[in-house]
Amino acid sequence: MTPKTQDFYGKEVADAIQEACEKLQVPQEQLEIEVVETGSTGIFGLIRKKAHIKASVKESEVEETEGLSTKPPQPKAEKVEKKAAAATKEIEQVEQQPAKQDEKQSITEAASPESKTLHSAESFDDDEDFEENGQLDVDEDDEEASAEQLSEEVIASVRQELINILELMGYPSPVEVTAKGTSVLCHVGEEYEEVLTGQDGKTLDSLQYLLRKIIVRKVPNRLRLTVDVGNYREKRIADLKERALELADSVRNDGKTQVIPSLSPSERRVVHMTLQESKDIRSRSVGEGLFKKILIYKPGKSGRGGGRKRGNSRGRRNNNRKKNE
Amino acid sequence: MEELINYIAKALVDKPEEVKTVINHEEDNVNIELTVAQEDLGKVIGKQGRTARAMRTLLSAAAEKEHKKTRLDILE
C-alpha cells in the first residue's frame, strides 16, 4: 500500500503512534498505522509487553487511519476513519475495505483513549482545527486579563462596601483589601476583633457571607472573597489543627471516637486535611446543614455508625464543650 | 442599627426603592421590621433563611455595644 513501513514500539499503542509521528515528521492523520501488538502492562509489571505498530506515511492523503488487531495475521489490518473533519477525501480509501463497517465502529471506540495524542497532532495540520484552537486560546487569555484588570476597581468597591457596613454596625475599622487572582482577602483592623468575630466566628462569617452576596450583585467577576479580622482566621486554623491532632492522639490511645462540634465547611476542611496525613486515624463529617460535626475515629473496631460509637460520641461531645469553654 | 439593615437589604434586592424599615424600642429590646417588594422576599431571606440569619447576627453584634437584644422581623 505504501512505500516504507517502519516498526515502532511503545508502552501503549498511543505512545508508539506518537513516536511514529515524531520520527516520520507527520501528523497522525497522514500515517498508515497497523497495530501488531497492543501491548500490556502485565501483572505487577512482570509480564510487560510493548505495544508494536507498523506505520508509514500515506501519500497525498489527508486521512487518518487507525488499525487495531491483537495478532498480525493479515497484513491488511482494519482501517478506520475517525474525524469528520477529514472525511472529504476519505471515500477512496474506505472503499478498500467496504465490508468492515461494524468493525470500524467498535474500533473507533477502542481507539478513543488515544484522542489526546490525536489532538496535538491535528493542530499542525488541520487548518480549521488550528483556527479553532487559536480562537479558544485567545478567549481564555482575554478572560484572564479582564479578571485581573477589573480587580482594581472591584477591590475599591469591595473595600468601600465593607467599610460602610462596619460603620453602620457601629464598629468603624480600617480595611485593607488584597487580591491574588480571583481570590480577594479583606483584612479588617483589630480594634473590634472580639465583637466582629463573634462566637466561633459566627459574626465574621455572617459579615463575609453578606458581603459576598452584595458583591456578587455589584461585580461581574466571580470572586473568592474572604473577610478577616485581626488574625482571627489564621489563629482559628492553627487552633483547629492543634485540636484535631490532640484529639487524634487521644483516639490513638484509648480508641474512643472524638467529636468536634459545629464546624463550617472551610473549618471542616482544615480538620480533614490535617488528619489525612495520619494513616491510622480517620475523620468524617456528620449531620446536616452548613454546620456539621466531625468524628475522629479509629477505623475498624466499632462498626460503621454502630450504637457504640454513637454513645461514645455523645459523651465525648460534652467533654469537648467543656473544653471549649 | 436601622440603617444597617436598610443598607444591607437595599444592596441585596432588585427594587431598593421598596425597602422600608421601622424600628421600635421597648426597654432593652430593639425590634426592626423590614419590608421589601414581594418578589425580593427570597433575596433577604436566602436559602434556608441564611441571609436573614446573617443579618440578624450582624444586628445583634451591632446591638452588643448598647447591651440590647434585637429582633428582626421580615414582613410579607
Coordinates of C-alpha atoms in Angstrom, one line a residue:
Chain A
M1 CA 0.0 0.0 0.0
T2 CA 2.7 2.4 0.9
P3 CA 6.4 2.7 0.3
K4 CA 8.3 2.3 3.5
T5 CA 6.8 0.8 6.5
Q6 CA 8.6 1.1 9.8
D7 CA 8.2 -0.5 13.1
F8 CA 7.5 1.4 16.3
Y9 CA 7.3 0.3 19.9
G10 CA 5.9 2.0 22.9
K11 CA 4.4 1.3 26.3
E12 CA 0.9 1.7 24.8
V13 CA -0.3 2.0 21.3
A14 CA -0.8 5.7 21.7
D15 CA 2.9 6.1 22.7
A16 CA 4.0 4.1 19.7
I17 CA 1.9 6.2 17.4
Q18 CA 3.3 9.4 18.9
E19 CA 6.8 8.2 18.4
A20 CA 5.9 7.3 14.8
C21 CA 4.6 10.8 14.3
E22 CA 7.8 12.3 15.6
K23 CA 10.1 10.1 13.7
L24 CA 8.3 10.5 10.4
Q25 CA 7.6 14.1 10.9
V26 CA 3.9 13.9 10.0
P27 CA 0.7 14.3 11.9
Q28 CA -1.1 11.2 12.8
E29 CA -3.8 11.6 10.1
Q30 CA -1.2 11.0 7.5
L31 CA 0.1 7.8 8.9
E32 CA -0.9 4.4 7.8
I33 CA -0.9 2.5 11.0
E34 CA -1.2 -1.1 11.7
V35 CA -1.2 -2.3 15.2
V36 CA 0.7 -5.6 15.6
E37 CA 0.6 -5.9 19.3
T38 CA -1.5 -3.7 21.7
G39 CA 0.9 -4.4 24.5
S40 CA 0.0 -4.9 28.1
T41 CA 1.2 -3.7 31.4
G42 CA 1.3 -7.3 32.7
I43 CA 0.8 -8.4 36.2
F44 CA 2.7 -6.5 38.8
G45 CA 4.9 -5.3 35.9
L46 CA 6.2 -8.8 35.4
I47 CA 4.9 -9.8 32.0
R48 CA 5.2 -6.5 30.4
K49 CA 4.7 -6.4 26.6
K50 CA 5.5 -3.5 24.4
A51 CA 2.9 -2.2 22.0
H52 CA 4.1 -2.7 18.5
I53 CA 2.8 -0.9 15.4
K54 CA 3.8 -0.6 11.8
A55 CA 3.5 2.8 10.4
S56 CA 4.2 4.5 7.1
V57 CA 3.4 7.8 5.5
K58 CA 0.4 8.0 3.3
E59 CA 0.9 9.8 0.0
S60 CA -1.2 12.8 -0.7
E61 CA -3.7 11.6 1.6
V62 CA -5.2 13.8 4.3
E63 CA -6.7 10.9 6.1
E64 CA -6.4 9.4 9.4
T65 CA -6.4 5.7 9.7
E66 CA -6.3 3.6 12.7
G67 CA -5.8 -0.1 12.8
L68 CA -6.3 -2.4 15.7
S69 CA -5.8 -6.1 15.8
T70 CA -4.2 -8.1 18.5
K71 CA -2.5 -10.5 16.2
P72 CA -0.8 -9.7 13.0
P73 CA -2.1 -12.4 10.7
Q74 CA -3.4 -10.3 7.8
P75 CA -1.1 -7.7 6.6
K76 CA -4.0 -5.6 5.7
A77 CA -5.5 -4.6 9.1
E78 CA -8.7 -2.8 9.5
K79 CA -8.6 0.9 8.8
V80 CA -10.8 3.4 10.5
E81 CA -11.7 6.9 9.8
K82 CA -12.2 8.9 12.9
K83 CA -12.6 12.5 12.2
A84 CA -15.5 14.0 10.3
A85 CA -13.2 16.9 9.5
A86 CA -11.0 14.7 7.4
A87 CA -13.9 13.0 5.7
T88 CA -13.8 14.7 2.4
K89 CA -11.0 12.7 0.7
E90 CA -12.0 9.7 2.6
I91 CA -14.1 7.7 0.3
E92 CA -11.5 6.1 -2.0
Q93 CA -9.6 4.8 1.0
V94 CA -12.5 3.4 2.8
E95 CA -13.6 1.5 -0.3
Q96 CA -10.6 -0.7 0.2
Q97 CA -12.4 -2.5 3.0
P98 CA -16.1 -1.9 2.3
A99 CA -17.3 -4.8 4.3
K100 CA -15.9 -3.7 7.6
Q101 CA -18.4 -1.2 8.8
D102 CA -19.2 -2.8 12.1
E103 CA -15.6 -3.3 13.0
K104 CA -14.9 0.2 12.2
Q105 CA -17.3 1.4 14.8
S106 CA -16.0 -0.7 17.6
I107 CA -12.5 0.1 16.7
T108 CA -13.2 3.8 16.8
E109 CA -14.4 3.3 20.3
A110 CA -11.4 1.2 21.2
A111 CA -9.1 3.7 19.9
S112 CA -10.6 6.7 21.6
P113 CA -8.2 6.7 24.5
E114 CA -5.6 7.9 22.0
S115 CA -7.5 11.0 21.3
K116 CA -5.1 13.1 23.3
T117 CA -2.3 12.3 21.0
L118 CA -4.6 12.9 18.2
H119 CA -5.4 16.4 19.3
S120 CA -1.8 17.5 19.5
A121 CA -1.2 16.1 16.1
E122 CA -4.1 17.7 14.5
S123 CA -3.4 21.2 15.3
F124 CA -0.4 21.2 13.0
D125 CA -2.2 20.1 10.0
D126 CA -5.9 20.7 10.0
D127 CA -6.4 24.4 9.3
E128 CA -9.8 24.5 10.7
D129 CA -8.8 22.9 13.9
F130 CA -5.9 25.1 14.3
E131 CA -8.0 28.2 13.9
E132 CA -10.5 26.9 16.5
N133 CA -7.8 26.2 18.9
G134 CA -6.2 29.6 18.4
Q135 CA -9.5 31.2 18.9
L136 CA -10.1 29.4 22.1
D137 CA -6.7 30.4 23.4
V138 CA -7.4 34.0 22.7
D139 CA -10.7 33.9 24.5
E140 CA -9.2 32.4 27.6
D141 CA -6.4 34.9 27.6
D142 CA -8.9 37.7 27.4
E143 CA -10.9 36.4 30.3
E144 CA -7.9 36.1 32.5
A145 CA -6.7 39.5 31.6
S146 CA -10.0 41.1 32.2
A147 CA -10.3 39.4 35.6
E148 CA -7.0 40.8 36.6
Q149 CA -7.7 44.2 35.2
L150 CA -11.1 44.6 36.7
S151 CA -9.9 43.6 40.1
E152 CA -8.5 47.1 40.6
E153 CA -12.0 48.8 40.6
V154 CA -13.5 45.7 42.1
I155 CA -11.2 45.9 45.1
A156 CA -12.1 49.5 45.7
S157 CA -15.8 48.7 45.7
V158 CA -15.4 45.7 47.9
R159 CA -13.4 47.8 50.3
Q160 CA -16.0 50.6 50.4
E161 CA -18.8 48.2 50.9
L162 CA -17.2 46.6 53.9
I163 CA -16.3 49.9 55.4
N164 CA -19.9 51.1 55.0
I165 CA -21.3 48.0 56.8
L166 CA -18.7 48.2 59.6
E167 CA -19.6 51.9 60.1
L168 CA -23.3 51.2 60.2
M169 CA -22.7 48.5 62.7
G170 CA -21.0 51.0 64.9
Y171 CA -17.5 49.5 64.7
P172 CA -15.7 51.6 62.1
S173 CA -12.4 49.9 61.3
P174 CA -9.7 50.3 58.7
V175 CA -10.0 47.8 55.9
E176 CA -7.2 46.5 53.8
V177 CA -8.0 44.6 50.7
T178 CA -5.6 42.4 48.8
A179 CA -6.3 40.3 45.7
K180 CA -4.5 37.3 44.3
G181 CA -6.0 36.2 41.0
T182 CA -9.7 35.9 41.8
S183 CA -9.4 35.5 45.5
V184 CA -9.8 38.6 47.5
L185 CA -8.9 39.0 51.1
C186 CA -10.4 41.8 53.2
H187 CA -8.5 42.5 56.3
V188 CA -10.3 44.4 59.0
G189 CA -8.4 46.3 61.7
E190 CA -8.2 44.5 65.0
E191 CA -9.8 47.2 67.2
Y192 CA -13.2 45.4 67.4
E193 CA -11.9 42.0 66.8
E194 CA -13.8 40.3 69.5
V195 CA -17.3 41.6 68.7
L196 CA -16.8 41.3 65.0
T197 CA -15.6 37.7 65.3
G198 CA -18.5 36.6 67.5
Q199 CA -18.8 33.2 69.0
D200 CA -16.8 30.7 66.9
G201 CA -16.5 33.3 64.2
K202 CA -20.2 33.4 63.5
T203 CA -20.4 37.2 63.2
L204 CA -17.4 37.2 60.9
D205 CA -18.8 34.5 58.8
S206 CA -22.1 36.4 58.5
L207 CA -20.3 39.5 57.5
Q208 CA -18.4 37.6 54.9
Y209 CA -21.5 35.9 53.6
L210 CA -23.5 39.1 53.3
L211 CA -20.5 40.9 51.7
R212 CA -20.2 38.1 49.1
K213 CA -23.9 38.4 48.4
I214 CA -23.7 42.1 47.9
I215 CA -20.6 42.0 45.8
V216 CA -21.9 39.3 43.5
R217 CA -24.6 41.7 42.5
K218 CA -22.3 44.6 42.0
V219 CA -19.4 43.0 40.3
P220 CA -19.4 40.9 37.1
N221 CA -16.5 38.7 38.0
R222 CA -16.5 35.7 40.2
L223 CA -14.6 36.4 43.3
R224 CA -13.5 34.3 46.2
L225 CA -14.0 36.6 49.0
T226 CA -12.6 36.2 52.5
V227 CA -13.0 38.6 55.4
D228 CA -10.6 38.5 58.3
V229 CA -10.4 40.5 61.5
G230 CA -7.1 40.9 63.2
N231 CA -5.5 37.5 62.7
Y232 CA -8.6 35.5 63.5
R233 CA -8.7 33.2 60.5
E234 CA -5.1 32.3 60.9
K235 CA -5.5 31.7 64.7
R236 CA -8.6 29.7 64.1
I237 CA -6.9 27.4 61.6
A238 CA -3.9 26.9 63.9
D239 CA -6.3 26.2 66.8
L240 CA -8.3 23.7 64.8
K241 CA -5.2 21.9 63.6
E242 CA -3.9 21.7 67.1
R243 CA -7.2 20.4 68.4
A244 CA -7.5 17.9 65.7
L245 CA -4.1 16.5 66.4
E246 CA -4.8 16.4 70.1
L247 CA -8.0 14.5 69.6
A248 CA -6.3 12.2 67.2
D249 CA -3.8 11.4 69.8
S250 CA -6.4 10.6 72.4
V251 CA -8.2 8.4 69.9
R252 CA -5.0 6.6 69.3
N253 CA -4.6 6.0 73.0
D254 CA -8.0 4.7 74.0
G255 CA -9.7 4.1 70.7
K256 CA -12.7 6.1 71.7
T257 CA -14.2 8.3 69.0
Q258 CA -13.9 12.0 69.5
V259 CA -16.0 14.8 68.1
I260 CA -15.5 18.4 67.2
P261 CA -19.0 20.0 67.1
S262 CA -20.4 22.6 64.7
L263 CA -17.8 23.5 62.1
S264 CA -18.3 25.4 58.9
P265 CA -17.2 23.8 55.6
S266 CA -13.9 25.6 55.5
E267 CA -13.1 24.6 59.1
R268 CA -14.0 21.0 58.4
R269 CA -11.7 21.1 55.5
V270 CA -8.9 22.2 57.7
V271 CA -9.5 19.3 60.1
H272 CA -9.9 16.7 57.4
M273 CA -6.7 17.9 55.7
T274 CA -4.8 17.8 59.0
L275 CA -5.8 14.3 59.8
Q276 CA -5.3 13.0 56.3
E277 CA -1.7 12.5 57.0
S278 CA -2.2 10.2 59.9
K279 CA -3.0 6.8 58.4
D280 CA -4.4 5.1 61.5
I281 CA -7.0 7.8 62.2
R282 CA -10.0 8.7 60.1
S283 CA -12.2 11.8 60.2
R284 CA -15.7 12.1 58.9
S285 CA -18.4 14.8 58.9
V286 CA -21.8 14.0 60.2
G287 CA -25.0 16.0 60.4
E288 CA -27.0 18.1 58.1
G289 CA -26.9 21.7 57.0
L290 CA -24.0 24.1 56.8
F291 CA -22.5 23.3 60.2
K292 CA -21.6 19.8 60.9
K293 CA -19.6 18.0 63.5
I294 CA -16.6 15.9 62.7
L295 CA -16.0 12.5 64.1
I296 CA -12.4 11.5 64.6
Y297 CA -12.1 7.7 65.0
K298 CA -10.0 4.7 64.6
P299 CA -11.2 2.6 61.6
G300 CA -12.1 -1.0 62.0
K301 CA -13.1 -1.8 65.6
S302 CA -16.6 -0.4 66.0
G303 CA -18.9 -1.0 63.1
R304 CA -19.8 1.9 60.9
G305 CA -22.5 4.0 62.6
G306 CA -22.8 1.4 65.3
G307 CA -24.6 2.1 68.5
R308 CA -21.4 2.0 70.5
K309 CA -19.8 4.8 68.6
R310 CA -22.8 7.0 68.9
G311 CA -22.9 6.5 72.7
N312 CA -19.3 7.4 72.8
S313 CA -19.5 10.4 70.7
R314 CA -22.3 11.9 72.8
G315 CA -20.2 11.5 75.9
R316 CA -17.2 13.0 74.2
R317 CA -19.1 15.9 72.8
N318 CA -20.0 17.1 76.2
N319 CA -16.4 16.9 77.2
N320 CA -15.4 18.9 74.2
R321 CA -17.9 21.5 75.1
K322 CA -16.4 21.9 78.4
K323 CA -13.0 22.1 76.8
N324 CA -14.2 24.8 74.5
E325 CA -15.4 27.0 77.3
Chain B
M1 CA -29.0 49.7 63.5
E2 CA -32.0 50.5 61.4
E3 CA -29.7 51.9 58.8
L4 CA -27.6 48.8 58.9
I5 CA -30.5 46.6 57.9
N6 CA -31.8 49.1 55.5
Y7 CA -28.4 49.4 53.8
I8 CA -27.8 45.6 53.5
A9 CA -31.3 44.9 52.3
K10 CA -31.1 47.6 49.7
A11 CA -27.9 46.1 48.4
L12 CA -29.4 42.6 48.1
V13 CA -32.7 43.3 46.3
D14 CA -33.8 44.2 42.8
K15 CA -36.1 47.0 44.0
P16 CA -34.2 49.0 46.6
E17 CA -36.8 51.8 46.5
E18 CA -39.3 49.4 48.1
V19 CA -37.1 48.6 51.0
K20 CA -38.5 50.0 54.3
T21 CA -37.5 49.6 57.8
V22 CA -39.3 50.5 61.0
I23 CA -37.6 50.5 64.4
N24 CA -39.3 50.0 67.8
H25 CA -37.5 50.4 71.1
E26 CA -39.0 48.6 74.0
E27 CA -36.9 48.7 77.1
D28 CA -33.9 46.5 76.3
N29 CA -35.3 45.2 73.1
V30 CA -34.9 46.6 69.7
N31 CA -37.3 45.4 67.1
I32 CA -36.8 46.1 63.5
E33 CA -39.4 45.4 60.9
L34 CA -38.2 45.0 57.3
T35 CA -40.4 45.3 54.3
V36 CA -39.3 44.6 50.8
A37 CA -41.0 44.1 47.4
Q38 CA -42.9 40.8 47.2
E39 CA -40.5 39.4 44.6
D40 CA -37.5 40.3 46.7
L41 CA -38.6 38.4 49.8
G42 CA -36.5 35.4 48.9
K43 CA -33.4 37.6 48.5
V44 CA -33.5 38.9 52.0
I45 CA -34.4 35.6 53.5
G46 CA -32.0 33.4 51.5
K47 CA -31.7 29.7 51.2
Q48 CA -32.9 28.1 54.4
G49 CA -33.0 31.6 55.9
R50 CA -29.3 32.0 55.7
T51 CA -29.3 35.6 54.6
A52 CA -31.9 36.6 57.2
R53 CA -29.8 34.7 59.8
A54 CA -26.7 36.5 58.8
M55 CA -28.5 39.9 59.0
R56 CA -29.7 39.0 62.5
T57 CA -26.2 38.0 63.5
L58 CA -24.8 41.4 62.4
L59 CA -27.6 43.2 64.0
S60 CA -27.1 41.6 67.4
A61 CA -23.4 42.3 67.1
A62 CA -24.2 45.9 66.4
A63 CA -26.5 46.0 69.4
E64 CA -24.0 44.4 71.7
K65 CA -22.4 47.8 72.2
E66 CA -25.6 49.1 73.8
H67 CA -26.2 45.8 75.6
K68 CA -29.5 45.4 73.9
K69 CA -31.4 42.4 72.4
T70 CA -32.5 42.7 68.9
R71 CA -35.2 41.2 66.8
L72 CA -35.5 41.4 63.0
D73 CA -38.9 40.7 61.5
I74 CA -39.3 40.4 57.8
L75 CA -42.8 41.4 56.9
E76 CA -44.7 39.9 53.9

